[in-house]
Coordinates of N, CA, C and O in Angstrom, one line a residue:
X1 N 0.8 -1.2 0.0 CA 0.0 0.0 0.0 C 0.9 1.2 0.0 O 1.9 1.3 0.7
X2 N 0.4 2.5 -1.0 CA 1.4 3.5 -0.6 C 0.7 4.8 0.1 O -0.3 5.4 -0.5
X3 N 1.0 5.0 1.0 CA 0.9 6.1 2.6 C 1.6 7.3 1.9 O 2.8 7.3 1.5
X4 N 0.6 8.3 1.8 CA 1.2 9.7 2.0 C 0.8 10.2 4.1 O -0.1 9.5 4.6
X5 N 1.2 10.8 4.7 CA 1.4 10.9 6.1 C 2.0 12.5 5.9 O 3.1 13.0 5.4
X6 N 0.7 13.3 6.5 CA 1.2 14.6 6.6 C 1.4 14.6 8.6 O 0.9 14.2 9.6
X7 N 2.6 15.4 8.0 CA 2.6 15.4 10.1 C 3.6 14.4 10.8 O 3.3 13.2 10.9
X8 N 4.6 14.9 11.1 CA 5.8 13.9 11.3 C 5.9 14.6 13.2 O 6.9 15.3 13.5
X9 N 5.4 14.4 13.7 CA 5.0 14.5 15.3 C 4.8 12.6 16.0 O 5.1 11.5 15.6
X10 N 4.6 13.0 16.7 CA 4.6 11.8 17.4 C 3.6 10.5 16.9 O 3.7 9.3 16.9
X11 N 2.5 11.3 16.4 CA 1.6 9.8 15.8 C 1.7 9.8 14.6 O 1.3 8.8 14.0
X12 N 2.2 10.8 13.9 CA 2.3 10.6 12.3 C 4.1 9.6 12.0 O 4.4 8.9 11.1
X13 N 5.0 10.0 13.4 CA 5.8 9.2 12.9 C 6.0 7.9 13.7 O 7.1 7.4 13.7
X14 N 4.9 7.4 14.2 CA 5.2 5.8 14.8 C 4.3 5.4 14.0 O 4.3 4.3 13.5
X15 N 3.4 6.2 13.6 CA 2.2 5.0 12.5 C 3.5 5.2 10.8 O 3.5 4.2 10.1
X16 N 4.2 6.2 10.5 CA 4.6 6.1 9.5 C 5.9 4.5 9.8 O 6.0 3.5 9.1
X17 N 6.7 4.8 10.8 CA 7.5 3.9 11.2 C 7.3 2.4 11.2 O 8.1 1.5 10.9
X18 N 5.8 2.3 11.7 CA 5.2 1.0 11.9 C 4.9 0.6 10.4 O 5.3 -0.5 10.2
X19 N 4.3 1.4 9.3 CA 3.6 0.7 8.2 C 4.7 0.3 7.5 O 4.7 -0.8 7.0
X20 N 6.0 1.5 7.2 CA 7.1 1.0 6.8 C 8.0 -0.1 7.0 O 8.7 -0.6 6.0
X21 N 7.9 -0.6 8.3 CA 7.9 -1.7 8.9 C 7.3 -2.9 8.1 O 7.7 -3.8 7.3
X22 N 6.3 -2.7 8.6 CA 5.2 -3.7 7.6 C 5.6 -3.7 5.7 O 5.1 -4.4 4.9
X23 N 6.4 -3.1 5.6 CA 6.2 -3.3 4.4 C 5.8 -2.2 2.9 O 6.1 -2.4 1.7
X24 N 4.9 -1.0 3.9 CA 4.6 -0.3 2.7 C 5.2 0.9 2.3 O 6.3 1.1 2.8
X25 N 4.8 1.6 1.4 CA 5.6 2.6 0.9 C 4.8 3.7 1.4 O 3.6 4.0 1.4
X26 N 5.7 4.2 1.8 CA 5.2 5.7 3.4 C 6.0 6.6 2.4 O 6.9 6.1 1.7
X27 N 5.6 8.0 2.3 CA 6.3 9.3 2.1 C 5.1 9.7 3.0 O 3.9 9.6 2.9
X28 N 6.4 10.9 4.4 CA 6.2 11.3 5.4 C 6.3 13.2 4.8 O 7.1 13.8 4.1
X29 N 5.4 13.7 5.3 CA 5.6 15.7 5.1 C 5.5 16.2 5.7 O 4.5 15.9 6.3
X30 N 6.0 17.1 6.1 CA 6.3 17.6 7.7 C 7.2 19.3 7.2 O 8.0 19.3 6.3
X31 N 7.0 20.2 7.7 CA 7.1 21.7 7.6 C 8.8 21.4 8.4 O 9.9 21.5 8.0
X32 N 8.4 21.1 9.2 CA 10.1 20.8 10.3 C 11.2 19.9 9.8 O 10.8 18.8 10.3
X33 N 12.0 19.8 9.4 CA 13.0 19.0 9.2 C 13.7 18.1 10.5 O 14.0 16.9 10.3
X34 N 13.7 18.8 11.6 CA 13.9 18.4 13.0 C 12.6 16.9 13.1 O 12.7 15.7 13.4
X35 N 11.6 17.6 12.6 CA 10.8 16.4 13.2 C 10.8 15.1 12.6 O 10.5 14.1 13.2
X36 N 11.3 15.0 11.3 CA 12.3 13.7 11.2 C 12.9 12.8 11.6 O 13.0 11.6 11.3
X37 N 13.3 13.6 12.5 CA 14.4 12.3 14.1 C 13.3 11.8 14.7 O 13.5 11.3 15.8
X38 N 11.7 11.8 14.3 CA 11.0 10.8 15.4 C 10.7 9.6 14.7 O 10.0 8.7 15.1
X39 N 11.2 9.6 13.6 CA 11.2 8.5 13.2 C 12.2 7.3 13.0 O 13.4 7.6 13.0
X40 N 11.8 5.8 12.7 CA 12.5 5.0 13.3 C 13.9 5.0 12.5 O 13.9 5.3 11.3
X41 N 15.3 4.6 13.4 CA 16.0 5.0 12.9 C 16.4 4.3 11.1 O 17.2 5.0 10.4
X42 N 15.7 3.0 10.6 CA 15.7 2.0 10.3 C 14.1 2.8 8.7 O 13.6 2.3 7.7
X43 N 13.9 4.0 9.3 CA 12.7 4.1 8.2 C 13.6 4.3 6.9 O 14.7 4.7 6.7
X44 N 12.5 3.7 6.0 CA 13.2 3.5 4.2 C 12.3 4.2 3.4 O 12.5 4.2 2.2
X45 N 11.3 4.9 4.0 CA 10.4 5.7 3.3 C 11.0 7.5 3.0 O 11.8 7.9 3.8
X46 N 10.6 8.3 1.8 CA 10.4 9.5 1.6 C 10.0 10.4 2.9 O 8.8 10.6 3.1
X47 N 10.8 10.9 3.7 CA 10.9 12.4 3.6 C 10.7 13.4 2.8 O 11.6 13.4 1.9
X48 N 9.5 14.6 2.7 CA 9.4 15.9 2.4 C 9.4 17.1 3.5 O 8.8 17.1 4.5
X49 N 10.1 18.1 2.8 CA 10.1 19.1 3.9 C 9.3 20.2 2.9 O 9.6 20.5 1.7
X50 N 8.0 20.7 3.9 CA 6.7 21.5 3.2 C 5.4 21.5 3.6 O 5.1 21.2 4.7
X51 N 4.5 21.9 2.8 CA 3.2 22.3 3.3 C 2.4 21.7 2.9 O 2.0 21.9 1.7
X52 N 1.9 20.8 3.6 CA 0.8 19.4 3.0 C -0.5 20.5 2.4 O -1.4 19.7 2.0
X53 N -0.7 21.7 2.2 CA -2.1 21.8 1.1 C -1.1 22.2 0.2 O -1.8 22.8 -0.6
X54 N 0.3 22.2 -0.3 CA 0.4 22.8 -1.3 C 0.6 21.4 -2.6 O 1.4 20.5 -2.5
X55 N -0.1 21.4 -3.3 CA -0.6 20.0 -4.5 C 1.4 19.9 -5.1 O 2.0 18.8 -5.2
X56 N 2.0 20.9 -5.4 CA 3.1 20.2 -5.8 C 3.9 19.3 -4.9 O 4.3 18.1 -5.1
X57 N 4.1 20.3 -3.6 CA 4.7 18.8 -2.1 C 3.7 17.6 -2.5 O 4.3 16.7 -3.1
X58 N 2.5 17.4 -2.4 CA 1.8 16.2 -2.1 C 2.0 15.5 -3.3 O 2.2 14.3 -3.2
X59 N 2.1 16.1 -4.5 CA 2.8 15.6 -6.1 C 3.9 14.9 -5.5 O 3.7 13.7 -5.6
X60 N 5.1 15.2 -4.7 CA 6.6 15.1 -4.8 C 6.3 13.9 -4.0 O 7.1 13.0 -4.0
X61 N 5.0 13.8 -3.2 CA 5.0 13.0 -1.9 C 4.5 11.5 -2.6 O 4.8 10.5 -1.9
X62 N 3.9 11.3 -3.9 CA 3.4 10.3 -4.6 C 1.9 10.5 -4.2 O 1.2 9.5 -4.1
X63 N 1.3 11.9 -4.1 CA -0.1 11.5 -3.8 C -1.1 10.7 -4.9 O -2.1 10.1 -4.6
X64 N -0.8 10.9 -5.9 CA -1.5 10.7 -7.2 C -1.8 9.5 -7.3 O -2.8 9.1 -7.8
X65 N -0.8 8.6 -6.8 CA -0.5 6.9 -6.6 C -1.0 6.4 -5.1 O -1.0 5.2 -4.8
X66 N -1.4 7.2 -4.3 CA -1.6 7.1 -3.1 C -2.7 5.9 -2.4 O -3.8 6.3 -2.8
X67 N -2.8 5.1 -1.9 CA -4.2 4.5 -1.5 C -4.5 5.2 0.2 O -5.6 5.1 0.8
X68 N -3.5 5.9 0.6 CA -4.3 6.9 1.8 C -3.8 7.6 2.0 O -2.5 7.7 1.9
X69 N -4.6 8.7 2.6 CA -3.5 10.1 3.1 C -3.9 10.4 4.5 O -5.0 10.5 5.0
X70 N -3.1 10.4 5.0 CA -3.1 10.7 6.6 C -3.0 11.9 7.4 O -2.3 11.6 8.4
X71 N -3.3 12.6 7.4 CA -2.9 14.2 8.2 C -3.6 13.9 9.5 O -4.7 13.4 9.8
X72 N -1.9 14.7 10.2 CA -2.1 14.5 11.4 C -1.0 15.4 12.2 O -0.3 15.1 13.2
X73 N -1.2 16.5 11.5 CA -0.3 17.6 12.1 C -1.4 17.9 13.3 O -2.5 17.4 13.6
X74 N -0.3 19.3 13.9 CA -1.1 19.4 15.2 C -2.0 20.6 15.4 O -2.2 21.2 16.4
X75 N -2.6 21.1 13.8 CA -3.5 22.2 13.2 C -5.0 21.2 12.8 O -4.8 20.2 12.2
X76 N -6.2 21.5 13.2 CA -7.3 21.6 12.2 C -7.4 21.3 11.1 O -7.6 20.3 10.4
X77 N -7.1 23.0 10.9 CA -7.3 23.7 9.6 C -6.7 22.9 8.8 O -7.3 22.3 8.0
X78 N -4.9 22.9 8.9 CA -4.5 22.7 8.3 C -5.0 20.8 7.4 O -5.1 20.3 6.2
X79 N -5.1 20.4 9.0 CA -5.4 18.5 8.5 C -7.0 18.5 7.5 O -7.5 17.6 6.8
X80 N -7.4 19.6 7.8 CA -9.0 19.5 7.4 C -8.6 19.8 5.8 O -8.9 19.0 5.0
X81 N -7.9 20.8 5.4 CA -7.7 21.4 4.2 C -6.8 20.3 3.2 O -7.4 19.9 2.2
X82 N -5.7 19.9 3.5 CA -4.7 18.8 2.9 C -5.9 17.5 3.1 O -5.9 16.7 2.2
X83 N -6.6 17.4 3.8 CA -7.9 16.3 3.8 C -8.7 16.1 2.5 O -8.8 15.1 1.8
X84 N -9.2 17.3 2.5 CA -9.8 17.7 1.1 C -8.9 17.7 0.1 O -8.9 16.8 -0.6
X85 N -8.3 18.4 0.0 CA -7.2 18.3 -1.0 C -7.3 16.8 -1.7 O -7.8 16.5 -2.8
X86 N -6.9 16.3 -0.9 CA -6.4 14.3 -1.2 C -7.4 14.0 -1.6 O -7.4 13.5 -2.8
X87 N -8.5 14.2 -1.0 CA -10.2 13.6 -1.4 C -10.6 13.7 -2.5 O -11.1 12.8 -3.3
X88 N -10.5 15.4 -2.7 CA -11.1 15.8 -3.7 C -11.0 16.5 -5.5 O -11.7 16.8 -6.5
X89 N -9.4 16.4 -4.9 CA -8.3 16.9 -6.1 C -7.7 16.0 -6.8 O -7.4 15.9 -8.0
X90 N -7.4 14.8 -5.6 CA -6.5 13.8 -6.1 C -7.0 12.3 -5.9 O -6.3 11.3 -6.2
X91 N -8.4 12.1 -5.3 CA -9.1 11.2 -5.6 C -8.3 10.2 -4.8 O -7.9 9.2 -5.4
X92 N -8.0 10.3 -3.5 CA -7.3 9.2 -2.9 C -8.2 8.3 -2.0 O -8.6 8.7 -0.9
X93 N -8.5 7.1 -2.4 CA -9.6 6.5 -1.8 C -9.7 6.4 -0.2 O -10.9 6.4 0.4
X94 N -8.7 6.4 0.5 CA -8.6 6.4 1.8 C -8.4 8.0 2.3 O -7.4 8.5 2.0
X95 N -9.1 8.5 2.9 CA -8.1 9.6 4.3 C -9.0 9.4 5.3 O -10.1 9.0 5.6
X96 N -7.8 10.2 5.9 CA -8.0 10.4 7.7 C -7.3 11.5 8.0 O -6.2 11.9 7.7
X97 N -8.3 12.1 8.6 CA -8.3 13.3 9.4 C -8.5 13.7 10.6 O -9.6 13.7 11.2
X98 N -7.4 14.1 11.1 CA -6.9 14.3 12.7 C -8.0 15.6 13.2 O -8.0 16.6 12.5
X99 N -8.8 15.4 14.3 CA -9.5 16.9 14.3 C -9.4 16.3 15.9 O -9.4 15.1 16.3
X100 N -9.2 17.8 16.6 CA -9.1 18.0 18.2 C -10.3 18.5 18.3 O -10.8 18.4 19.4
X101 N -11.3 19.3 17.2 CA -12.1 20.1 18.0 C -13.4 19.4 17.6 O -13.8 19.8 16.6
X102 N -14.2 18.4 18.2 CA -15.5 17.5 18.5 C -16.5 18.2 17.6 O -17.3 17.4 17.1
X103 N -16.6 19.4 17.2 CA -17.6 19.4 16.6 C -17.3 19.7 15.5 O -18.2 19.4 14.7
X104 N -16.3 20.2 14.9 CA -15.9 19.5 13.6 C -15.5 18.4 13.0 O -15.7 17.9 11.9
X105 N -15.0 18.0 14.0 CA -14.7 16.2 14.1 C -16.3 15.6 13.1 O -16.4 14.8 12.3
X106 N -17.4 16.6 13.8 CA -18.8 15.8 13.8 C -19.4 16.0 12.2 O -20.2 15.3 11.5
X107 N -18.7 17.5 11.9 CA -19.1 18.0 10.5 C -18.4 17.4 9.7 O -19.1 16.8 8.9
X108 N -17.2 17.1 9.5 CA -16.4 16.6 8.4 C -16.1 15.6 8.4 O -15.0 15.4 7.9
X109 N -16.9 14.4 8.8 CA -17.4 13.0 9.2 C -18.3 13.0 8.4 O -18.3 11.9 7.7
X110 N -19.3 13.8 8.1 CA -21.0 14.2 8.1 C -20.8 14.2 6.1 O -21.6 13.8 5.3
X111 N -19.2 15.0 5.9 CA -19.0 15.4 4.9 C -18.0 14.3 3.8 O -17.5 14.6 2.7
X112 N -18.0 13.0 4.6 CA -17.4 12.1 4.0 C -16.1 11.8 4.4 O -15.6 10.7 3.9
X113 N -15.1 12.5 5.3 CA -13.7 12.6 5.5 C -13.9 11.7 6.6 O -15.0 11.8 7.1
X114 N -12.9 10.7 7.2 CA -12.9 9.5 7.9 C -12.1 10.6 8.6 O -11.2 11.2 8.1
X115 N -12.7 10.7 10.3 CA -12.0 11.5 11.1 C -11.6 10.5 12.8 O -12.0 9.5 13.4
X116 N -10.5 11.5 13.0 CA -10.2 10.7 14.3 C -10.2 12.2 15.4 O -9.7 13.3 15.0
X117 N -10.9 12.1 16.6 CA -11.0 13.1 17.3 C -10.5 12.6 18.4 O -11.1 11.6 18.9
X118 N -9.1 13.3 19.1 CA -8.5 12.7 20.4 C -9.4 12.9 21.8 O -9.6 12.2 22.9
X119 N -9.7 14.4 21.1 CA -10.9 14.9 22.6 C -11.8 14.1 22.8 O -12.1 13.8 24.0
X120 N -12.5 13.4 21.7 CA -13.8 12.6 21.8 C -13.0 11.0 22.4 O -13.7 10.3 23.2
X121 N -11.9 10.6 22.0 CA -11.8 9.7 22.4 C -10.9 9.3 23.8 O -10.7 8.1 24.3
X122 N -10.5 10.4 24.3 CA -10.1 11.3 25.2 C -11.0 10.9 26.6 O -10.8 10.5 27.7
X123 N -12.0 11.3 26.0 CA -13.3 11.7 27.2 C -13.9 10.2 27.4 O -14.0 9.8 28.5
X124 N -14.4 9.2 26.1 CA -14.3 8.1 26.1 C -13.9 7.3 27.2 O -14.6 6.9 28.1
X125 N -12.8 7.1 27.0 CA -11.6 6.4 27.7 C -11.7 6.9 28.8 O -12.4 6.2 29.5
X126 N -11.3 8.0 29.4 CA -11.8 8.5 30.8 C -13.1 8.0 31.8 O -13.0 7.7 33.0
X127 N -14.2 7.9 31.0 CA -15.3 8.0 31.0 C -15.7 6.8 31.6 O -16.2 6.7 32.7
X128 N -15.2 5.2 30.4 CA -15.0 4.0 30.4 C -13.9 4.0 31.8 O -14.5 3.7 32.8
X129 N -13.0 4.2 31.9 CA -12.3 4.2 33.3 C -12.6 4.3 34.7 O -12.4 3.6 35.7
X130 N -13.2 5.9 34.4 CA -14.0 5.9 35.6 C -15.3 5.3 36.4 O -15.6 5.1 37.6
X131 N -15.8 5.1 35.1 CA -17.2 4.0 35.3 C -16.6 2.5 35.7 O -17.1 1.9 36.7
X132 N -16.0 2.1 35.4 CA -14.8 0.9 35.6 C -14.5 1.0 37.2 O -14.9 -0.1 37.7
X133 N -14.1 1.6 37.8 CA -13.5 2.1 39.0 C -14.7 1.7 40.0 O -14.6 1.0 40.9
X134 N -15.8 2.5 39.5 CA -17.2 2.5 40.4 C -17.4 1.5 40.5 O -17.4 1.1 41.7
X135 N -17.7 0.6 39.6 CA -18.5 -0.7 39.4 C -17.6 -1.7 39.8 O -18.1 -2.8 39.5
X136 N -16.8 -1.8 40.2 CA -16.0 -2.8 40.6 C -16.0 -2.7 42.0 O -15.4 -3.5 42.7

């Protein structure tokens, strides 16, 4: 499978690290050059340094060839926009999109983008925990 992965932070680079691992073809994009080193030392995938909505980076990144795009920088905007982008410019059958704020998480779900909301699953898991605690 080939992984475009906007966002080389801590979840964009153990999920890029891990798939690479596995086997697939990861090109990672990331504005930071520094944020590179969180990845494994052992990664065999593409590095880009740039701005995941701009279409020529995501060009350089193999989006065209892509079977998912992943954003998962630590902006919205930014993951919501490079989201669409992928979706809708470049016809990439898979994405995911990182959203912190719950009720966008709820709209751009609504609007076809496969979203992951940490807040929502945040509260979740808390929630499950603490009910856990009681009941026992």
């Amino acid at each position: 499978m080939k992984l475009v992965i906007l966002g080389c932070g801590r979840v964009g680079a153990t999920f890029a690290s891990q798939m690479d691992k596995a086997g697939h073809s990861v090109a990672v994009i990331d504005s930071n050059s520094d944020s590179f080193q969180r990845l494994d030392p052992h990664f065999q995938g593409d590095r880009l340094i740039g701005n995941g909505v701009d279409e020529d980076v995501l060009r350089r990144a193999g989006i065209e060839k892509a079977d998912a795009f992943i954003a998962v920088t630590n902006g919205d905007n930014r993951n919501i926009m490079a989201s669409q982008i992928a979706k809708e410019i470049f016809h990439v059958q898979r994405v995911v999109c990182r959203i912190y704020d719950p009720i966008r998480h709820s709209t751009y779900r609504d609007l076809g983008i496969e979203t992951i909301c940490p807040t929502i699953i945040g509260e979740i898991a808390s929630d499950d925990i603490l009910s856990h605690k009681v009941n026992t």
